[in-house]
Short mmCIF file of C-alpha atoms and ligand atoms in Angstrom, two decimals:
data_model
loop_
_atom_site.label_atom_id
_atom_site.label_comp_id
_atom_site.label_asym_id
_atom_site.label_seq_id
_atom_site.Cartn_x
_atom_site.Cartn_y
_atom_site.Cartn_z
CA MET M 21 -5.83 26.15 17.72
CA SER M 22 -8.50 25.39 15.17
CA ILE M 23 -7.46 26.46 11.69
CA ASP M 24 -9.39 26.99 8.49
CA ILE M 25 -9.26 24.31 5.79
CA LYS M 26 -7.53 26.75 3.39
CA THR M 27 -4.69 27.02 5.90
CA LYS M 28 -4.65 23.27 6.55
CA CYS M 29 -3.90 22.73 2.86
CA LEU M 30 -0.59 24.55 3.40
CA HIS M 31 0.37 23.96 7.01
CA ILE M 32 -0.33 20.81 8.91
CA GLU M 33 0.46 20.55 12.56
CA SER M 34 3.29 18.08 12.11
CA GLU M 35 5.30 16.81 15.06
CA GLU M 36 8.51 18.15 13.63
CA GLY M 37 7.44 21.43 12.00
CA TYR M 38 10.20 23.06 9.99
CA LYS M 39 12.87 22.15 12.58
CA ASN M 40 14.26 19.35 10.45
CA HIS M 41 15.10 19.08 6.78
CA TYR M 42 17.21 22.29 6.97
CA GLY M 43 14.02 24.35 7.29
CA SER M 44 12.91 23.26 3.84
CA ILE M 45 9.51 24.85 3.09
CA SER M 46 8.70 22.23 0.48
CA TYR M 47 8.67 18.84 2.19
CA PRO M 48 11.62 16.74 0.86
CA ILE M 49 11.18 13.70 -1.37
CA TYR M 50 12.68 10.74 0.49
CA GLN M 51 13.58 8.60 -2.48
CA THR M 52 14.75 5.62 -0.45
CA ALA M 53 13.62 2.01 -0.21
CA THR M 54 15.15 1.27 3.17
CA TYR M 55 16.50 2.90 6.35
CA ALA M 56 19.59 2.18 8.47
CA HIS M 57 18.98 1.21 12.07
CA PRO M 58 21.19 2.64 14.84
CA GLU M 59 21.26 -0.72 16.69
CA VAL M 60 19.16 -3.82 17.28
CA GLY M 61 15.73 -2.91 18.59
CA CYS M 62 16.05 0.73 17.47
CA SER M 63 14.37 2.39 14.49
CA THR M 64 14.27 5.93 13.09
CA GLY M 65 10.52 5.35 12.80
CA PHE M 66 10.98 4.15 9.24
CA ASP M 67 12.14 0.66 8.30
CA TYR M 68 11.18 -0.02 4.71
CA SER M 69 9.26 2.21 2.29
CA ARG M 70 6.55 -0.36 1.51
CA LEU M 71 5.45 0.16 5.14
CA GLN M 72 6.03 3.88 5.35
CA ASN M 73 8.11 6.67 3.86
CA PRO M 74 8.48 10.20 5.33
CA THR M 75 7.09 11.94 2.22
CA ARG M 76 4.08 9.63 2.12
CA LYS M 77 3.57 10.12 5.85
CA GLN M 78 3.57 13.91 5.42
CA LEU M 79 0.92 13.57 2.70
CA GLU M 80 -1.16 11.15 4.78
CA GLN M 81 -1.13 13.52 7.75
CA THR M 82 -2.24 16.36 5.48
CA VAL M 83 -5.20 14.40 4.07
CA GLU M 84 -6.08 13.11 7.56
CA ALA M 85 -6.24 16.74 8.75
CA LEU M 86 -8.35 17.85 5.76
CA GLU M 87 -10.91 15.06 6.35
CA ASN M 88 -10.89 15.30 10.18
CA GLY M 89 -9.89 11.64 10.42
CA ILE M 90 -7.55 9.83 12.79
CA ASP M 91 -5.67 8.12 9.97
CA ALA M 92 -5.27 8.46 6.21
CA LEU M 93 -3.45 6.01 3.97
CA ALA M 94 -2.07 6.97 0.56
CA PHE M 95 -2.25 4.37 -2.20
CA SER M 96 -0.88 4.12 -5.73
CA SER M 97 -4.35 4.89 -7.17
CA GLY M 98 -7.95 5.38 -6.14
CA MET M 99 -8.66 1.82 -7.26
CA ALA M 100 -5.72 0.52 -5.18
CA ALA M 101 -7.27 2.32 -2.19
CA ILE M 102 -10.70 0.73 -2.75
CA THR M 103 -9.12 -2.69 -3.44
CA ALA M 104 -7.20 -2.51 -0.15
CA LEU M 105 -10.30 -1.36 1.71
CA MET M 106 -12.30 -4.33 0.39
CA GLU M 107 -9.78 -6.61 2.14
CA ILE M 108 -11.39 -5.74 5.47
CA PHE M 109 -14.38 -7.85 4.34
CA LYS M 110 -14.51 -11.63 4.20
CA PRO M 111 -16.30 -14.20 2.03
CA GLY M 112 -20.03 -14.20 2.78
CA ASP M 113 -20.15 -10.49 3.64
CA HIS M 114 -22.71 -8.33 1.85
CA LEU M 115 -22.52 -4.64 0.96
CA VAL M 116 -25.27 -2.28 -0.16
CA THR M 117 -23.83 0.12 -2.73
CA ASP M 118 -25.33 3.01 -4.61
CA ALA M 119 -26.30 2.23 -8.22
CA ASP M 120 -24.64 5.32 -9.72
CA LEU M 121 -20.98 4.72 -8.77
CA TYR M 122 -17.70 5.30 -10.55
CA GLY M 123 -17.56 2.58 -13.24
CA GLY M 124 -14.18 1.30 -12.04
CA SER M 125 -15.59 0.63 -8.58
CA ILE M 126 -18.45 -1.39 -10.10
CA ARG M 127 -15.90 -3.32 -12.22
CA LEU M 128 -13.86 -4.09 -9.08
CA PHE M 129 -16.89 -5.24 -7.09
CA ASP M 130 -18.37 -7.36 -9.91
CA ASN M 131 -15.19 -9.01 -11.15
CA ILE M 132 -12.76 -9.24 -8.25
CA ASN M 133 -14.67 -8.97 -4.97
CA VAL M 134 -17.59 -11.18 -6.06
CA LYS M 135 -15.05 -13.85 -7.04
CA ASN M 136 -13.75 -13.64 -3.47
CA GLY M 137 -17.21 -14.33 -2.05
CA ILE M 138 -18.41 -10.80 -1.29
CA GLU M 139 -21.99 -9.99 -2.28
CA PHE M 140 -23.37 -6.66 -3.44
CA SER M 141 -26.81 -5.09 -3.85
CA ARG M 142 -26.81 -2.01 -6.05
CA VAL M 143 -29.62 0.38 -5.23
CA ASP M 144 -30.40 4.03 -5.87
CA CYS M 145 -29.56 5.29 -2.38
CA SER M 146 -30.91 8.77 -3.17
CA ARG M 147 -34.42 7.37 -3.80
CA VAL M 148 -35.08 3.93 -2.33
CA GLU M 149 -35.53 2.67 1.20
CA ILE M 150 -32.00 1.37 1.88
CA GLU M 151 -33.18 -0.63 4.88
CA ASP M 152 -35.16 -2.95 2.59
CA TYR M 153 -31.85 -4.24 1.20
CA ILE M 154 -30.06 -4.84 4.49
CA LYS M 155 -29.59 -8.54 5.27
CA ASP M 156 -28.12 -10.50 8.18
CA ASN M 157 -24.72 -10.62 6.46
CA THR M 158 -24.68 -6.94 5.42
CA LYS M 159 -21.52 -5.25 6.69
CA ALA M 160 -21.40 -1.87 4.98
CA ILE M 161 -23.10 0.77 2.86
CA TYR M 162 -20.95 2.25 0.09
CA ILE M 163 -21.92 5.52 -1.59
CA GLU M 164 -20.59 8.43 -3.64
CA THR M 165 -22.20 11.84 -3.42
CA PRO M 166 -22.77 13.68 -5.69
CA THR M 167 -23.09 10.54 -7.80
CA ASN M 168 -21.11 9.89 -10.94
CA PRO M 169 -22.14 11.01 -13.49
CA MET M 170 -25.79 11.88 -12.74
CA MET M 171 -24.92 14.30 -9.88
CA ARG M 172 -27.64 13.03 -7.54
CA VAL M 173 -26.95 14.08 -3.97
CA ILE M 174 -27.37 11.52 -1.19
CA ASP M 175 -28.13 12.66 2.36
CA ILE M 176 -25.05 11.38 4.23
CA GLU M 177 -26.45 11.94 7.73
CA LYS M 178 -29.60 10.02 6.86
CA VAL M 179 -27.63 7.06 5.49
CA ALA M 180 -25.25 7.24 8.48
CA ALA M 181 -28.21 6.90 10.84
CA ILE M 182 -29.32 3.73 9.01
CA ALA M 183 -25.75 2.37 9.11
CA LYS M 184 -25.48 3.03 12.87
CA LYS M 185 -28.86 1.44 13.56
CA HIS M 186 -27.82 -1.79 11.81
CA ASN M 187 -24.21 -1.69 12.98
CA LEU M 188 -22.84 -1.25 9.45
CA LEU M 189 -19.86 0.72 8.21
CA LEU M 190 -20.63 3.74 6.05
CA ILE M 191 -18.08 4.24 3.28
CA VAL M 192 -18.25 7.48 1.26
CA ASP M 193 -16.22 8.11 -1.89
CA ASN M 194 -15.68 11.87 -1.53
CA THR M 195 -13.72 12.37 -4.77
CA PHE M 196 -16.22 14.71 -6.46
CA LEU M 197 -16.35 17.44 -3.80
CA SER M 198 -12.94 16.88 -2.18
CA PRO M 199 -12.44 17.60 1.52
CA TYR M 200 -12.52 21.29 0.67
CA PHE M 201 -16.29 21.20 0.18
CA GLN M 202 -17.41 18.11 2.12
CA ASN M 203 -16.27 16.06 5.12
CA PRO M 204 -18.29 12.82 5.34
CA LEU M 205 -16.65 11.69 8.61
CA ASP M 206 -18.19 14.75 10.31
CA LEU M 207 -21.59 13.64 9.00
CA GLY M 208 -21.37 10.13 10.44
CA ALA M 209 -19.37 8.14 7.86
CA ASP M 210 -16.70 5.72 9.11
CA ILE M 211 -14.48 5.63 6.03
CA VAL M 212 -13.78 8.13 3.26
CA ILE M 213 -12.27 7.25 -0.11
CA HIS M 214 -10.53 9.61 -2.51
CA SER M 215 -9.13 9.27 -5.93
CA GLY M 216 -6.20 11.61 -5.25
CA THR M 217 -5.73 11.71 -9.01
CA LYS M 218 -8.62 14.15 -9.19
CA PHE M 219 -9.07 17.34 -7.11
CA LEU M 220 -6.43 16.61 -4.46
CA GLY M 221 -3.65 16.27 -7.05
CA GLY M 222 -5.50 18.71 -9.27
CA HIS M 223 -3.17 18.87 -12.26
CA ASN M 224 -4.00 15.77 -14.32
CA ASP M 225 -0.43 14.55 -13.78
CA THR M 226 -0.40 11.94 -10.98
CA ILE M 227 -2.40 8.84 -10.06
CA ALA M 228 -3.09 8.40 -6.33
CA GLY M 229 -5.76 7.29 -3.87
CA PHE M 230 -6.70 7.55 -0.19
CA VAL M 231 -8.62 5.79 2.52
CA VAL M 232 -9.35 7.96 5.57
CA THR M 233 -11.01 6.77 8.77
CA ASN M 234 -11.90 7.99 12.23
CA ARG M 235 -11.85 4.49 13.75
CA GLU M 236 -8.81 2.93 15.41
CA ASP M 237 -9.83 -0.65 14.56
CA ILE M 238 -10.20 0.16 10.85
CA SER M 239 -6.93 2.09 10.80
CA GLU M 240 -5.12 -0.88 12.33
CA LYS M 241 -6.55 -3.29 9.75
CA LEU M 242 -5.69 -0.93 6.87
CA ARG M 243 -2.10 -0.43 8.10
CA PHE M 244 -1.66 -4.21 8.07
CA ILE M 245 -3.15 -4.44 4.57
CA ILE M 246 -1.04 -1.63 3.03
CA LYS M 247 2.19 -3.14 4.32
CA THR M 248 1.15 -6.63 3.24
CA VAL M 249 -0.14 -5.92 -0.26
CA GLY M 250 2.37 -3.14 -1.00
CA SER M 251 0.17 -0.65 -2.84
CA GLY M 252 1.32 2.48 -0.98
CA LEU M 253 2.02 5.67 -2.93
CA ALA M 254 5.61 6.29 -4.09
CA PRO M 255 7.62 9.20 -2.57
CA PHE M 256 7.72 11.37 -5.69
CA ASP M 257 4.01 10.92 -6.35
CA SER M 258 3.31 11.70 -2.69
CA TRP M 259 5.21 14.95 -3.14
CA LEU M 260 3.25 15.84 -6.29
CA ILE M 261 -0.05 15.38 -4.45
CA LEU M 262 1.25 17.41 -1.48
CA ARG M 263 2.10 20.19 -3.91
CA GLY M 264 -1.31 19.93 -5.56
CA ILE M 265 -3.12 20.18 -2.21
CA LYS M 266 -1.47 23.54 -1.48
CA THR M 267 -3.78 25.19 -4.04
CA LEU M 268 -6.86 23.00 -3.42
CA GLY M 269 -8.89 25.87 -1.96
CA ILE M 270 -8.39 28.41 -4.73
CA ARG M 271 -8.77 25.77 -7.43
CA MET M 272 -12.07 24.52 -5.99
CA GLU M 273 -13.43 28.06 -5.63
CA LYS M 274 -12.52 29.13 -9.17
CA ALA M 275 -13.69 25.87 -10.78
CA GLU M 276 -17.03 26.12 -8.98
CA GLU M 277 -17.47 29.73 -10.11
CA ASN M 278 -16.82 28.59 -13.71
CA ALA M 279 -19.25 25.68 -13.32
CA PHE M 280 -22.05 28.11 -12.40
CA GLU M 281 -21.32 30.18 -15.53
CA ILE M 282 -21.34 27.11 -17.76
CA VAL M 283 -24.58 25.81 -16.21
CA LYS M 284 -26.18 29.17 -16.99
CA TYR M 285 -25.09 28.94 -20.63
CA LEU M 286 -26.15 25.28 -21.02
CA GLN M 287 -29.60 26.04 -19.58
CA SER M 288 -30.07 28.71 -22.26
CA GLU M 289 -29.02 26.40 -25.09
CA PRO M 290 -32.05 24.86 -26.91
CA LYS M 291 -30.10 21.76 -28.04
CA VAL M 292 -29.32 20.90 -24.41
CA LYS M 293 -32.20 18.95 -22.87
CA ASN M 294 -31.07 18.58 -19.26
CA VAL M 295 -28.36 19.95 -17.03
CA TYR M 296 -27.45 18.03 -13.87
CA TYR M 297 -25.62 20.11 -11.26
CA PRO M 298 -26.34 20.19 -7.52
CA GLY M 299 -26.05 23.99 -7.45
CA ILE M 300 -29.30 24.44 -9.41
CA PRO M 301 -31.89 25.66 -6.85
CA GLY M 302 -35.29 24.04 -6.54
CA THR M 303 -34.08 20.45 -6.47
CA GLU M 304 -33.73 18.06 -3.56
CA SER M 305 -30.04 17.67 -4.40
CA TYR M 306 -29.62 21.43 -3.91
CA GLU M 307 -31.32 21.38 -0.50
CA ILE M 308 -29.26 18.43 0.77
CA SER M 309 -26.05 19.99 -0.58
CA LYS M 310 -26.78 23.23 1.29
CA ARG M 311 -26.97 21.24 4.52
CA GLN M 312 -24.07 18.85 4.15
CA ALA M 313 -21.47 20.54 1.95
CA ARG M 314 -19.71 23.90 1.77
CA GLY M 315 -20.02 24.06 -2.01
CA PHE M 316 -21.48 22.37 -5.08
CA GLY M 317 -18.21 21.57 -6.81
CA SER M 318 -17.29 21.77 -10.47
CA MET M 319 -18.61 18.52 -11.91
CA LEU M 320 -21.65 18.76 -14.14
CA THR M 321 -23.46 16.50 -16.57
CA PHE M 322 -25.70 17.48 -19.46
CA GLU M 323 -27.91 15.73 -21.92
CA VAL M 324 -28.08 16.93 -25.52
CA GLU M 325 -30.82 16.28 -28.07
CA SER M 326 -29.08 13.41 -29.86
CA ALA M 327 -26.13 11.03 -29.68
CA ALA M 328 -24.92 12.55 -32.96
CA LEU M 329 -24.70 15.98 -31.33
CA ALA M 330 -22.90 14.53 -28.29
CA LYS M 331 -20.26 12.98 -30.56
CA HIS M 332 -20.02 16.18 -32.58
CA ILE M 333 -19.30 18.24 -29.44
CA LEU M 334 -16.59 15.77 -28.37
CA LYS M 335 -14.95 16.09 -31.75
CA PHE M 336 -15.26 19.82 -32.34
CA THR M 337 -14.42 21.61 -29.09
CA LYS M 338 -11.02 23.20 -29.66
CA LEU M 339 -10.02 24.11 -26.12
CA ILE M 340 -11.71 21.40 -24.08
CA PRO M 341 -10.18 17.95 -24.57
CA PHE M 342 -12.31 14.81 -24.81
CA ALA M 343 -10.66 12.80 -22.04
CA GLU M 344 -11.42 10.63 -19.06
CA SER M 345 -10.74 11.87 -15.54
CA LEU M 346 -11.71 14.99 -13.63
CA GLY M 347 -10.70 17.42 -10.96
CA GLY M 348 -7.73 18.95 -12.74
CA VAL M 349 -7.02 22.57 -13.64
CA GLU M 350 -7.87 21.79 -17.27
CA THR M 351 -11.56 21.41 -18.20
CA LEU M 352 -12.32 17.96 -19.64
CA LEU M 353 -15.33 16.45 -21.39
CA THR M 354 -16.08 12.78 -20.86
CA TYR M 355 -18.49 10.42 -22.65
CA PRO M 356 -19.63 8.17 -19.78
CA CYS M 357 -21.33 5.54 -21.94
CA THR M 358 -18.09 4.55 -23.73
CA GLN M 359 -15.55 5.68 -21.13
CA THR M 360 -16.05 5.71 -17.35
CA HIS M 361 -19.23 3.60 -17.43
CA ALA M 362 -18.52 1.28 -20.37
CA ASP M 363 -18.29 -1.75 -18.07
CA VAL M 364 -21.62 -1.11 -16.35
CA PRO M 365 -24.28 -3.47 -17.74
CA GLU M 366 -26.15 -1.55 -20.50
CA GLU M 367 -29.63 -1.94 -19.01
CA GLU M 368 -28.43 -0.65 -15.66
CA ARG M 369 -26.54 2.23 -17.28
CA ILE M 370 -29.60 3.39 -19.21
CA ALA M 371 -31.87 2.96 -16.18
CA ASN M 372 -29.54 5.38 -14.40
CA GLY M 373 -30.01 7.92 -17.20
CA ILE M 374 -26.53 7.43 -18.70
CA THR M 375 -27.60 7.35 -22.34
CA ASP M 376 -25.47 8.11 -25.40
CA CYS M 377 -26.75 11.72 -25.28
CA VAL M 378 -25.08 12.38 -21.92
CA LEU M 379 -21.79 14.26 -21.51
CA ARG M 380 -19.93 14.83 -18.27
CA MET M 381 -17.82 17.90 -17.76
CA SER M 382 -15.09 18.49 -15.21
CA VAL M 383 -14.78 22.25 -15.12
CA GLY M 384 -11.28 23.64 -14.67
CA ILE M 385 -9.88 27.06 -13.87
CA GLU M 386 -9.68 28.65 -17.32
CA ALA M 387 -11.58 31.88 -18.06
CA ALA M 388 -15.27 30.85 -18.11
CA VAL M 389 -15.96 32.93 -21.24
CA ASP M 390 -13.45 30.89 -23.27
CA LEU M 391 -14.99 27.61 -22.14
CA ILE M 392 -18.49 28.82 -23.02
CA ASN M 393 -17.38 30.09 -26.43
CA ASP M 394 -15.71 26.76 -27.14
CA LEU M 395 -18.86 24.79 -26.26
CA LYS M 396 -21.10 27.23 -28.11
CA GLU M 397 -19.06 27.12 -31.31
CA ALA M 398 -19.02 23.31 -31.23
CA ILE M 399 -22.81 23.16 -30.70
CA ASP M 400 -23.57 25.89 -33.28
CA SER M 401 -21.49 24.13 -35.94
CA TYR M 402 -23.56 20.96 -35.60
CA ASP M 403 -26.36 21.22 -38.18
CA GLY M 404 -24.20 21.14 -41.29
CA TYR M 405 -22.47 17.95 -40.21
CA LYS M 406 -25.46 15.94 -39.10
CA ALA M 407 -25.29 13.43 -41.91
CA GLN M 408 -21.85 12.16 -41.10
CA TYR M 409 -22.98 10.63 -37.79
CA ILE M 410 -26.20 8.98 -38.88
C1 PLP Z 63 -11.34 8.22 -10.63
C2 PLP Z 63 -12.20 7.76 -9.55
C3 PLP Z 63 -11.87 6.61 -8.81
C4 PLP Z 63 -10.66 5.78 -9.13
O1 PLP Z 63 -9.47 6.46 -8.90
P1 PLP Z 63 -8.11 6.23 -9.74
O2 PLP Z 63 -7.18 7.19 -9.09
O3 PLP Z 63 -8.41 6.53 -11.16
O4 PLP Z 63 -7.72 4.80 -9.55
C5 PLP Z 63 -12.71 6.25 -7.77
N1 PLP Z 63 -13.81 6.97 -7.48
C6 PLP Z 63 -14.16 8.06 -8.17
C7 PLP Z 63 -15.39 8.81 -7.81
C8 PLP Z 63 -13.37 8.49 -9.24
O5 PLP Z 63 -13.72 9.57 -9.93
#
């Protein structure tokens, strides 16, 4: 039976169903490090929780179902997931990555993976000819779409075709849209990454990460890595993410609806110079999104007339906190140039459009009118304070 993604968030086709665990509707938290064996050569299926734990397994099967993969692995953070994934490469391997990635991923590649002999070319995959950067030792293409924070949409099927032609892996960080709106494996990707901290968890209360794949060979390698390096997600945190996923559908729908309202307001605001959101018609990002995703999500970026105004907004919104992260029920405002993208070389950051006038907003599920009033009051109160930022 094929079931809708909204239903998959609540019911996965697990081997055991509700037969076990006393019919518990909420999957139990197995807070155990180890498991007793009935006799030599026999196992309950679980031996030691670094390798696997029932609560983590339940979560992994849920995410695997949402992304249409054959395996999903839950890690202690999004960065732990990407770090583990990078272990499938060896010294001398080369990856082409998009230029507009999550800052933490760039920090990992530049400071840890490069040290281990892996090479990277960072290119704007939404605009340039990716094939020009593919070399004999290239092993993978690594993208995020929409990109962070400039919200450029990359055509996944087009990049997948290039990856297939050159026998490369295509890795897509799908954090921004979540599996609710986009499934990169269905579009030709081999590996999907998630920061589970964001939309999957959805409540700004748990750090988690995922690698999902539809390839047996990759799954086997990743299972070896997770048990060897020991960065799997803890049972309680696995349960929190499972609970978050139950409402993924309604959260994504409401947050997207709010995002549209806020975009409308920002576009009418003279002190706002640019609004970047894939749901704005008439752009290439919009057309690609219509083809490859079921929604536009609730992440948006906007550029205001001056850095002083950007800082003023961050200080004077009353409802919307100035905080890193995204994808939670609470709306957050982020300042990419000093927060998420502080470690990206300045020249590269500015070339990508991430100036000190740019704010990123993760829209939550509050009443849109309250969010708009909060932004409007902060922006309207600006003039009188100008001097204090100059
Ligand atoms: C937050 C984030 C990460 C890192 O995830 P953590 O859970 O914070 O370690 C990776 N990619 C994207 C797109 C993110 O937003």
